[in-house]
Coordinates of N, CA and C and ligand atoms in Angstrom, one line a residue:
X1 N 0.8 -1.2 0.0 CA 0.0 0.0 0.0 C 0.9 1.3 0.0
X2 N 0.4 2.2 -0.8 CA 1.1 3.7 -0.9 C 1.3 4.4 0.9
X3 N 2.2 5.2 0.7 CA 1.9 5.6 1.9 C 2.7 7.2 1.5
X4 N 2.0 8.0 2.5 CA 2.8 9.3 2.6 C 2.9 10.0 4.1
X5 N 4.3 10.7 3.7 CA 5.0 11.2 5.0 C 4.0 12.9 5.0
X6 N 3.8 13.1 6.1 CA 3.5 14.7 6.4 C 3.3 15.2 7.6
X7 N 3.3 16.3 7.4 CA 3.7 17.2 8.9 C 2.3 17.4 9.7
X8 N 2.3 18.8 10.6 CA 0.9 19.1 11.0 C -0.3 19.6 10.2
X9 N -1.2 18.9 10.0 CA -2.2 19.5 9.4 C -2.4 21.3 9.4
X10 N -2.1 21.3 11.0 CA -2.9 23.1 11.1 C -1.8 24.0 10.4
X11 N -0.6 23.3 10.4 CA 0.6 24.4 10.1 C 1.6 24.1 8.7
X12 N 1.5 22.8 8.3 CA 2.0 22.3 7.1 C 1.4 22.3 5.8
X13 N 1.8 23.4 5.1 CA 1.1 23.7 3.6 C 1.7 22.8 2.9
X14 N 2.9 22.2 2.9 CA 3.4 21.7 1.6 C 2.5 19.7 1.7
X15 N 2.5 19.7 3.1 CA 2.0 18.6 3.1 C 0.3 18.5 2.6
X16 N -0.1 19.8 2.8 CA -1.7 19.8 2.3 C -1.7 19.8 1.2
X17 N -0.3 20.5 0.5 CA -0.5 20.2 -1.3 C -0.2 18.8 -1.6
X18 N 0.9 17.6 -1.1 CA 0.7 16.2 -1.2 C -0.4 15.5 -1.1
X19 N -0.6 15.7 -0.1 CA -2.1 14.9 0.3 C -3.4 15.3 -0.7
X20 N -3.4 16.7 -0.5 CA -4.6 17.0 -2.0 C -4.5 16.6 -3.3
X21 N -3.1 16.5 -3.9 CA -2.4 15.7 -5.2 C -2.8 14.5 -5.1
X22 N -2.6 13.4 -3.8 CA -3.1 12.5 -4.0 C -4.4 12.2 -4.1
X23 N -5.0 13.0 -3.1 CA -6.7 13.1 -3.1 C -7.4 12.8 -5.3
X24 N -7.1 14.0 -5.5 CA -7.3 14.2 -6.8 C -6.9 12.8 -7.6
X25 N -5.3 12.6 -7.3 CA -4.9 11.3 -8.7 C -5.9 10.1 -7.8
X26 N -6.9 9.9 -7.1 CA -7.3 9.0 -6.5 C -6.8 7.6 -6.4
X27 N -5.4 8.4 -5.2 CA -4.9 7.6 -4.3 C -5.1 7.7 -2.9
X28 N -4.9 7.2 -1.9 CA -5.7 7.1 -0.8 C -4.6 6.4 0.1
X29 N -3.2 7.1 0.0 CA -2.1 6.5 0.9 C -2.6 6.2 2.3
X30 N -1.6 5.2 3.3 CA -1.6 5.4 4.7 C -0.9 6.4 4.7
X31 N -1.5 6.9 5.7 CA -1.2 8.9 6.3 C 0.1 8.2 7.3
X32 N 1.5 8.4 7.6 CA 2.2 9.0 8.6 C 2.7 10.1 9.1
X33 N 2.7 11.0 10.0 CA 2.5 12.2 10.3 C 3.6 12.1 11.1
X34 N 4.8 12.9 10.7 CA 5.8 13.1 12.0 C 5.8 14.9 12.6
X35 N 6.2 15.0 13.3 CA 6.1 15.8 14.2 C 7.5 17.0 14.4
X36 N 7.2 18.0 13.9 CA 8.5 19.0 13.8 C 9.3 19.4 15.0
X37 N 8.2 19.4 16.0 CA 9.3 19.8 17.3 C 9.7 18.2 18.1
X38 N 9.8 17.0 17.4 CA 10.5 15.9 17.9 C 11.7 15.6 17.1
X39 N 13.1 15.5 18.2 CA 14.1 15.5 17.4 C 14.2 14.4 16.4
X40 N 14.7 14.7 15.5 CA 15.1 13.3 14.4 C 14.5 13.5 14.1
X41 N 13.3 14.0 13.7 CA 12.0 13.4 13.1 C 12.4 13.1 11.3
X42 N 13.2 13.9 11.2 CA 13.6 13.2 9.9 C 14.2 11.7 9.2
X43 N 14.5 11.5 10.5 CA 14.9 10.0 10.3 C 13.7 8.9 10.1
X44 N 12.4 9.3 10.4 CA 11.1 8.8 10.0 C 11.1 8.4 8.9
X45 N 11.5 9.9 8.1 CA 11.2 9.9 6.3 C 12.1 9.5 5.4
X46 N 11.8 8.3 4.5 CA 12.8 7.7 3.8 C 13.3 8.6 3.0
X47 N 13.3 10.0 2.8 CA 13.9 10.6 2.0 C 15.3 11.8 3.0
X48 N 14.5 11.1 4.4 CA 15.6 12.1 5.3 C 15.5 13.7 5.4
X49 N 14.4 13.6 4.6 CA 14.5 15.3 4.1 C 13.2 15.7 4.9
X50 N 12.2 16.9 3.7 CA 11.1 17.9 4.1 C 10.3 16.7 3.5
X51 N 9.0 17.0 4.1 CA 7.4 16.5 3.9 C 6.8 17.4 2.8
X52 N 5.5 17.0 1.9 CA 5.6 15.7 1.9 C 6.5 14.4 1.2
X53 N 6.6 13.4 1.3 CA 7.1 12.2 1.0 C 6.0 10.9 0.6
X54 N 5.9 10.5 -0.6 CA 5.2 10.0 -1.2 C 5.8 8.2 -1.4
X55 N 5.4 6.6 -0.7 CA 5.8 5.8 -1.4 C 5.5 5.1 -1.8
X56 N 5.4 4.3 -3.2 CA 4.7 3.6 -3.9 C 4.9 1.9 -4.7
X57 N 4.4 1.8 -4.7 CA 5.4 0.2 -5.1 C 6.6 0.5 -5.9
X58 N 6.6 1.6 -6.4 CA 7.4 2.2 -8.0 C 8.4 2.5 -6.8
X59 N 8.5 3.2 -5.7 CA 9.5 3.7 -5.4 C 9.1 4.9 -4.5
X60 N 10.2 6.1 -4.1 CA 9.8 7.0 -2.9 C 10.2 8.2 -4.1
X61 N 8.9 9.5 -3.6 CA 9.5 10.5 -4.4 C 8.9 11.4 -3.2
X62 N 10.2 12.8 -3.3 CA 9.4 13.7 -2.3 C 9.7 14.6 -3.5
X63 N 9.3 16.1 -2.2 CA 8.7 17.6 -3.1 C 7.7 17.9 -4.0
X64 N 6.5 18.6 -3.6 CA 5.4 18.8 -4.2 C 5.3 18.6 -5.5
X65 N 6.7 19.4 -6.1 CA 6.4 18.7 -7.9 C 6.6 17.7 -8.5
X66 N 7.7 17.4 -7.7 CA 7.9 15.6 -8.2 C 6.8 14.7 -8.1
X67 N 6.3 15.2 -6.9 CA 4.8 13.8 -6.7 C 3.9 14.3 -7.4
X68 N 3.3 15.4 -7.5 CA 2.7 16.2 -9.2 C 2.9 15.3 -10.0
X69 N 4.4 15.8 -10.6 CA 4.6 14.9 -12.1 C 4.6 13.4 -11.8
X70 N 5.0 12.9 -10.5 CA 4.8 11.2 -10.3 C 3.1 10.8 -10.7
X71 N 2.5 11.4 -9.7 CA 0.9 11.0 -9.6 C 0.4 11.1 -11.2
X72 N 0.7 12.4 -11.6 CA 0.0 12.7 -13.2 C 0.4 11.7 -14.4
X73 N 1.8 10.7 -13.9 CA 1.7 9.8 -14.9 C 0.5 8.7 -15.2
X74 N 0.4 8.2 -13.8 CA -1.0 7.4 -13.7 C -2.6 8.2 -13.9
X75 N -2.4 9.8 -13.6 CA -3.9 10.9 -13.2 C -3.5 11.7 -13.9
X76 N -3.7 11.3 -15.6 CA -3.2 13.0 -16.0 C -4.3 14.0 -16.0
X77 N -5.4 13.4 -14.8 CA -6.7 14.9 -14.8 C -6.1 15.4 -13.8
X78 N -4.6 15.3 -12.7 CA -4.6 16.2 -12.5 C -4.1 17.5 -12.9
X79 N -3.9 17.6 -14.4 CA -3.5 19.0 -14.9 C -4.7 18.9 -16.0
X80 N -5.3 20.3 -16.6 CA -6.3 20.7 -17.2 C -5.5 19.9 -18.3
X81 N -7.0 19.4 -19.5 CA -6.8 18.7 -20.4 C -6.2 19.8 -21.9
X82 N -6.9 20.8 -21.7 CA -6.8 21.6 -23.0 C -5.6 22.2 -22.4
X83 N -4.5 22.4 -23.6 CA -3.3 22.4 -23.7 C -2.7 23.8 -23.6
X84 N -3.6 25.0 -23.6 CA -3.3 26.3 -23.3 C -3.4 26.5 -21.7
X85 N -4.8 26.0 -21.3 CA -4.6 25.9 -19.9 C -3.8 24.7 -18.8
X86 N -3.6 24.1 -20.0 CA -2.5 23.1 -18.9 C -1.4 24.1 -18.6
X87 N -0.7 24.8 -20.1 CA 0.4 25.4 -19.7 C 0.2 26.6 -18.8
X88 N -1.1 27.1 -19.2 CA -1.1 28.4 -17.6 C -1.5 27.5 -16.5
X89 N -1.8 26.7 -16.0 CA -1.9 25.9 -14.7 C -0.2 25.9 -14.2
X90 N 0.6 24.6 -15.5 CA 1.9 24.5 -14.8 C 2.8 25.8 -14.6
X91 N 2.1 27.0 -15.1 CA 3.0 28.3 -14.8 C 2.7 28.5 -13.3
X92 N 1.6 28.8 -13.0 CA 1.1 29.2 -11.9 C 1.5 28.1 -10.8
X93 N 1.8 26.8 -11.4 CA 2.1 26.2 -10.3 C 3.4 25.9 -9.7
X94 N 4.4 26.4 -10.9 CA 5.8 26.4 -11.1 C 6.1 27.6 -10.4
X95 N 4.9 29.0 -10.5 CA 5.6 30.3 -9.7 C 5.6 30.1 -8.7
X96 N 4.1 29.4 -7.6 CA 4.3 28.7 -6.5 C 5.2 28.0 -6.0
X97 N 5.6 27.3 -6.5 CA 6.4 26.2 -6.1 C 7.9 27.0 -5.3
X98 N 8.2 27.8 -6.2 CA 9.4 28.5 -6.7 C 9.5 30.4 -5.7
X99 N 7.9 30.5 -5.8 CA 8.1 31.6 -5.4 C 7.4 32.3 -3.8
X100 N 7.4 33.5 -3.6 CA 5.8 33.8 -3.0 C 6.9 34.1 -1.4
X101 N 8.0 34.1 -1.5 CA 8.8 34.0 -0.3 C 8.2 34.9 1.0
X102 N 7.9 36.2 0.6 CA 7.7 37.2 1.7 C 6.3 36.4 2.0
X103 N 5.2 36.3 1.8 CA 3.8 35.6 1.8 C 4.2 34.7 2.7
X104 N 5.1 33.5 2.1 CA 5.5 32.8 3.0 C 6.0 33.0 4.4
X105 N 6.9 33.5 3.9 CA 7.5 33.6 5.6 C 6.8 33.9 6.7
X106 N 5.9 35.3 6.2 CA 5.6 36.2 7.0 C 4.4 36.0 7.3
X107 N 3.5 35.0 6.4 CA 2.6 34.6 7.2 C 2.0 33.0 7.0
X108 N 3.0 32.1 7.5 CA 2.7 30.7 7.9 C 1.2 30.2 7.7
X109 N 1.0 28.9 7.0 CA -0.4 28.8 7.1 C -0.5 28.5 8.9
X110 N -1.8 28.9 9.3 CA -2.1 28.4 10.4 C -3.9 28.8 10.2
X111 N -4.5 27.1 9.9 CA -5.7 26.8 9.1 C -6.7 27.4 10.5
X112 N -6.5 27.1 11.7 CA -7.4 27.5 12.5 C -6.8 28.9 13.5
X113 N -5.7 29.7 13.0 CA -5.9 30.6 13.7 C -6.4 32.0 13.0
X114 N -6.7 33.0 13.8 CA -7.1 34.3 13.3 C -6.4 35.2 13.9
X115 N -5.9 36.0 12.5 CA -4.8 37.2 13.1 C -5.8 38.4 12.9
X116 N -6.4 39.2 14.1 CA -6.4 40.9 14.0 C -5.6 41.6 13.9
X117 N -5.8 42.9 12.9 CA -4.9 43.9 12.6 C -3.3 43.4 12.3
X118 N -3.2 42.0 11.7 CA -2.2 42.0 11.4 C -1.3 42.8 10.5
X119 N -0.1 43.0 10.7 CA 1.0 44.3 9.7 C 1.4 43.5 8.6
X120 N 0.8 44.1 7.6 CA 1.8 43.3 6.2 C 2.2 44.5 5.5
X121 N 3.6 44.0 5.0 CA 4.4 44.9 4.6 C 4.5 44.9 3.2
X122 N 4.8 45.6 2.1 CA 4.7 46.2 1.1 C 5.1 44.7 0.0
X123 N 5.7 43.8 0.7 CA 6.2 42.8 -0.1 C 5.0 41.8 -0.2
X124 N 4.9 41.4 1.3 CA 3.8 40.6 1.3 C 2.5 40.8 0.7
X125 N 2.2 41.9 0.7 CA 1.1 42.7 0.0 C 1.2 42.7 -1.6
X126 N 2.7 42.4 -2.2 CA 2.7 42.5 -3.5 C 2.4 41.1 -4.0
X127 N 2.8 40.4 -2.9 CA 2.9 38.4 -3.0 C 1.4 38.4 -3.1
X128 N 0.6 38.9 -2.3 CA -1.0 39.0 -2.2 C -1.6 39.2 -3.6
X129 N -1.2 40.3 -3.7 CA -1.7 41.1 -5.5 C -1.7 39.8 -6.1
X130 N -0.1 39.5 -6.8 CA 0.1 38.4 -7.6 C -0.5 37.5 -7.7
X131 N -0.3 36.8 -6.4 CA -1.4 35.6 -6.3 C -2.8 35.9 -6.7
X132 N -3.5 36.7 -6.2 CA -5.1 37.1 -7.1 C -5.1 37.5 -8.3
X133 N -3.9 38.3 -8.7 CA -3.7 38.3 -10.4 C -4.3 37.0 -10.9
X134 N -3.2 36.0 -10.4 CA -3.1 34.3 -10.8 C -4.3 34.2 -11.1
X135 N -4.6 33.8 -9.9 CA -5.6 33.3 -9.5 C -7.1 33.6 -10.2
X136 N -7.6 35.3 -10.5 CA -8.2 35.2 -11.0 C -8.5 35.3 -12.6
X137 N -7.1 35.7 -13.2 CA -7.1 35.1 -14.4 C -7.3 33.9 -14.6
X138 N -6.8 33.1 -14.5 CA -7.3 31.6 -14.3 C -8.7 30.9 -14.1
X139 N -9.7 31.3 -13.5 CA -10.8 31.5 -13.6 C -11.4 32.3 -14.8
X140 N -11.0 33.6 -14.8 CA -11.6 33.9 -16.0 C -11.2 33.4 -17.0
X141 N -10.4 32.7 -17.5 CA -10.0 31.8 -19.3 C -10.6 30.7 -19.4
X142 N -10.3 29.5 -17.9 CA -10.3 28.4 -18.2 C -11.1 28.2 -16.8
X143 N -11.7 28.9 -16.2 CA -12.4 28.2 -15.0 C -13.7 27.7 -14.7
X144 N -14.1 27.7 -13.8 CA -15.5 27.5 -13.7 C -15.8 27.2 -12.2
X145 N -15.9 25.9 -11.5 CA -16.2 26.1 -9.9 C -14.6 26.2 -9.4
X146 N -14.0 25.8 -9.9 CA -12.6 25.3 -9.8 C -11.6 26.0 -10.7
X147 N -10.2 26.5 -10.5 CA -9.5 27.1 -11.3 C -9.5 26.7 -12.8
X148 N -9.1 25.6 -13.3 CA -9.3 25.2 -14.3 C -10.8 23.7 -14.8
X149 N -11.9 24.3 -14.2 CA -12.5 23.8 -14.9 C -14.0 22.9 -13.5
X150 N -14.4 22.1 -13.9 CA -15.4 21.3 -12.3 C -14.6 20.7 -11.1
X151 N -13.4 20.1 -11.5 CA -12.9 19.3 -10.9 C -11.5 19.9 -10.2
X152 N -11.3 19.6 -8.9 CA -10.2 20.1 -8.5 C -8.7 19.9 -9.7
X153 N -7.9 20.9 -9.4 CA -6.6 20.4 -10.4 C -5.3 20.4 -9.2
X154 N -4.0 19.9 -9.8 CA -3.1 20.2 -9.1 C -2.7 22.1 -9.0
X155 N -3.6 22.7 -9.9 CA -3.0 24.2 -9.4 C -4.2 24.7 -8.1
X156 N -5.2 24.0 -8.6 CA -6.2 24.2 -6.8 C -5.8 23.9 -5.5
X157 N -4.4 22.6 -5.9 CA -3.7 21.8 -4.8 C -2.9 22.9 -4.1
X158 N -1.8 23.5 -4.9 CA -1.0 23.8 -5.0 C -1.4 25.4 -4.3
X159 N -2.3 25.9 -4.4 CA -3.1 27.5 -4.7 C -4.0 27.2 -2.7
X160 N -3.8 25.9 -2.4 CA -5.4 25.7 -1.3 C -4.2 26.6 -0.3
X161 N -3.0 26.1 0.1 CA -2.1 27.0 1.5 C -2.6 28.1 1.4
X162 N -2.6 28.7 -0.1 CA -2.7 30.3 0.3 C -4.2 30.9 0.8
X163 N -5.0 30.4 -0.1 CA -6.3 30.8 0.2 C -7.2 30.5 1.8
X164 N -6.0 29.4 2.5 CA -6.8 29.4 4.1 C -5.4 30.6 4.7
X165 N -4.7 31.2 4.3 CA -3.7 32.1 4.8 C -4.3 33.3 4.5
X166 N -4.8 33.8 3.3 CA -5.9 34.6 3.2 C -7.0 34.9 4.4
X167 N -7.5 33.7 4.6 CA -8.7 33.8 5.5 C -8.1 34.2 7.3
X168 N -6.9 33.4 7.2 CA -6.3 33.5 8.8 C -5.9 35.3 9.0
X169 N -4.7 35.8 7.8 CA -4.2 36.8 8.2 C -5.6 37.9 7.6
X170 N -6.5 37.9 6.7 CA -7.5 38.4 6.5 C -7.3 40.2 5.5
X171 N -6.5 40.1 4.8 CA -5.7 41.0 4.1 C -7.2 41.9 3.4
X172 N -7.2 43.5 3.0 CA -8.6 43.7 2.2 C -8.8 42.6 1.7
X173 N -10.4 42.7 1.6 CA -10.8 41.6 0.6 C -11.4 42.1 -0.7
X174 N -10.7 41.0 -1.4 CA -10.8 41.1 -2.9 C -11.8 40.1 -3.4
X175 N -13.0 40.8 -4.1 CA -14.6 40.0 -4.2 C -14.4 39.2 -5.3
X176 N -13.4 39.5 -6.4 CA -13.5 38.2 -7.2 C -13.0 37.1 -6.8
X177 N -11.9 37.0 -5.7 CA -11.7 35.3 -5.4 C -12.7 35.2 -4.1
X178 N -13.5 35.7 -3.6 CA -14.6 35.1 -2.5 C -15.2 34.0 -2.6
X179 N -16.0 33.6 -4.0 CA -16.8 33.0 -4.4 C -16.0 31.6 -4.4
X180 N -14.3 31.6 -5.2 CA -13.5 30.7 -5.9 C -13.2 29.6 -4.1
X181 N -12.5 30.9 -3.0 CA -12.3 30.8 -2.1 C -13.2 29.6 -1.5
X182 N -14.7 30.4 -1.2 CA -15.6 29.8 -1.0 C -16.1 28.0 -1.0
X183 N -16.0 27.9 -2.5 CA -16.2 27.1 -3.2 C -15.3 26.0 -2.6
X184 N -13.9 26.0 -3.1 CA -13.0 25.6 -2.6 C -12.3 24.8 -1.3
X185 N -12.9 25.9 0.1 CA -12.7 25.5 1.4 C -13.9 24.7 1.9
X186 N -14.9 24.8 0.9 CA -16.0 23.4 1.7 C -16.0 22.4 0.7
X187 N -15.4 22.3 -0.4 CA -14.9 21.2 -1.0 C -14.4 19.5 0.0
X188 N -15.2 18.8 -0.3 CA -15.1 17.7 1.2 C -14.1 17.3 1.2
X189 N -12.7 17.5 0.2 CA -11.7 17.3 0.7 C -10.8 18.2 1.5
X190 N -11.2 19.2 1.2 CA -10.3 20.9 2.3 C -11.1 20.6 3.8
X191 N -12.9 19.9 3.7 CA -12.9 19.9 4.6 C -13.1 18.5 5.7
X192 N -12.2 17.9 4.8 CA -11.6 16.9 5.5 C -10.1 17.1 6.6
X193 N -9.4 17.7 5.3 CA -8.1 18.4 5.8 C -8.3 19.5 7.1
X194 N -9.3 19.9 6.8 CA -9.8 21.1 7.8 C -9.9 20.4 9.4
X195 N -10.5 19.9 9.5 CA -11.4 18.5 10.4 C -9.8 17.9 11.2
X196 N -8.8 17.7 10.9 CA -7.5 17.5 11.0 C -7.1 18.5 11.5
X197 N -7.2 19.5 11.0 CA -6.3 20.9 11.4 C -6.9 21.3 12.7
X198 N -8.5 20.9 13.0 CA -8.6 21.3 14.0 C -8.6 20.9 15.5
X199 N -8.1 19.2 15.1 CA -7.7 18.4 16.4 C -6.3 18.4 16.2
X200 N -5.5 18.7 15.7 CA -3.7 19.0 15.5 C -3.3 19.4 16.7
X201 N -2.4 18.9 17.2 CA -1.2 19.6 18.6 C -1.0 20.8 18.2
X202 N -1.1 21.4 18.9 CA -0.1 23.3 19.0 C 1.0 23.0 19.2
X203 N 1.7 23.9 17.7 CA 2.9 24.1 17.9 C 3.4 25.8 18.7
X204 N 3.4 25.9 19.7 CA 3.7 27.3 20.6 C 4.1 28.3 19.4
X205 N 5.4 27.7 18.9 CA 6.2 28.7 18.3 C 5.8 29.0 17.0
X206 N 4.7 28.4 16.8 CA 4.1 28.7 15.6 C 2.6 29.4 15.3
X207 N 1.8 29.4 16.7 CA 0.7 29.7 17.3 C 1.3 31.7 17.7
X208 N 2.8 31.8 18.5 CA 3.1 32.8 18.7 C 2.5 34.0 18.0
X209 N 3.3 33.6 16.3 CA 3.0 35.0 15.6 C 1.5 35.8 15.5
X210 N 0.8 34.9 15.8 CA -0.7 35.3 15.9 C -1.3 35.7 17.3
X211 N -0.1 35.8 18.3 CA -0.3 35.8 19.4 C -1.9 34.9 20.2
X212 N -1.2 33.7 19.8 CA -2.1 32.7 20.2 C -1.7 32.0 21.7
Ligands
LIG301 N1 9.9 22.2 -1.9 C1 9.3 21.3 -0.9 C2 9.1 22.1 0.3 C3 8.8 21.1 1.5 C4 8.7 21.8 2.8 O1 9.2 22.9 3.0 N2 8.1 21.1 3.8 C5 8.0 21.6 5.1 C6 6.6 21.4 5.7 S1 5.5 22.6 5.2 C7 8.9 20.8 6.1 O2 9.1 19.7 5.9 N3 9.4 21.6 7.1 C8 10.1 21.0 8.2 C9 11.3 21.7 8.5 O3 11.6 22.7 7.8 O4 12.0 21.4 9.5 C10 8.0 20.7 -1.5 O5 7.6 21.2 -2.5 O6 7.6 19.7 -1.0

């Protein structure tokens, strides 16, 4: 049986984009979950490395895009079929992957907390912009309930960290992705993942920045 490595539900984006990758290629690994504030915990993961970690009779692959392009050999719905929007999917999911650093840093997913009057700074705020650029271009060419089309894709996988980081840090809101957002976070697999996030151990040091 498949199995995949990942971190805390409430605070690990990269692991929610594994897990939703597989959701989608409809696989249904055993979940192991190691734990960031236990030492070693890397020694868990056959790759030694970061979560997620993906293994399969074929073999172990980590990092969100490798198990992308792994899964999509067997699932190629999970990239849009028509060939213009595949390639704006894999852009948007390549600038993710790659990019978005200030967003990142500065504001950690943390699926069940709420930041008031949080300070975002001119960067984060431009990482914000962009991503809704993305985002709602993508909808408007090739969308419909879902970025590219009815069905979740790997750039909805890849796109879900930001849109519950959106809702935590609560930045203006911008009315064209409400509806996408919406759609999205009661999708029964976000709110499966959700359902997780909300029985998850607190990590202190990561509850902090929200003064939790
Ligand atoms: N490029 C990697 C990033 C993976 C990553 O940063 N994983 C985080 C979890 S969200 C991790 O393992 N963090 C543990 C640590 O940094 O000690 C991917 O796409 O999978």
């Amino acid at each position: 049986m498949a199995k995949l490595w990942l971190g805390h539900a409430n605070y690990s984006s990269w692991s929610l984009r594994g897990w939703l990758l597989c959701r989608i290629a409809g696989l249904q690994p055993e979940i192991q979950w190691v734990r960031f504030d236990q030492d070693a915990w890397r020694d868990q993961v056959p790759s030694r490395g970061l979560v997620p970690v993906l293994q399969t009779d074929q073999g172990v692959v980590w990092d969100s895009a490798a198990i992308a392009e792994t899964l999509a050999d067997q699932a190629p719905e999970l990239w849009p079929r028509d060939p213009q929007a595949r390639m704006h999917a894999r852009s948007i999911v390549a600038e993710m992957h790659a990019g978005f650093a200030a967003l990142r840093s500065a504001c950690p997913m943390n699926i069940r907390g709420r930041a008031s009057d949080f300070a975002l700074s001119e960067s984060v705020f431009a990482d914000i912009s962009r991503v809704q650029d993305l985002l709602e271009e993508a909808l408007a060419r090739f969308g419909s309930e879902f970025l590219y089309g009815s069905q979740l894709s790997a750039a909805d996988a890849f796109y879900a960290p930001v849109i519950y980081r959106l809702r935590t840090y609560a930045p203006p809101a911008h009315c064209e992705l409400a509806d996408y957002s919406e759609r999205l976070l009661a999708h029964p697999w976000l709110l499966e993942w959700e359902a997780m996030a909300q029985s998850d151990d607190a990590l202190p040091g990561y509850d902090q920045l929200l003064g939790l």
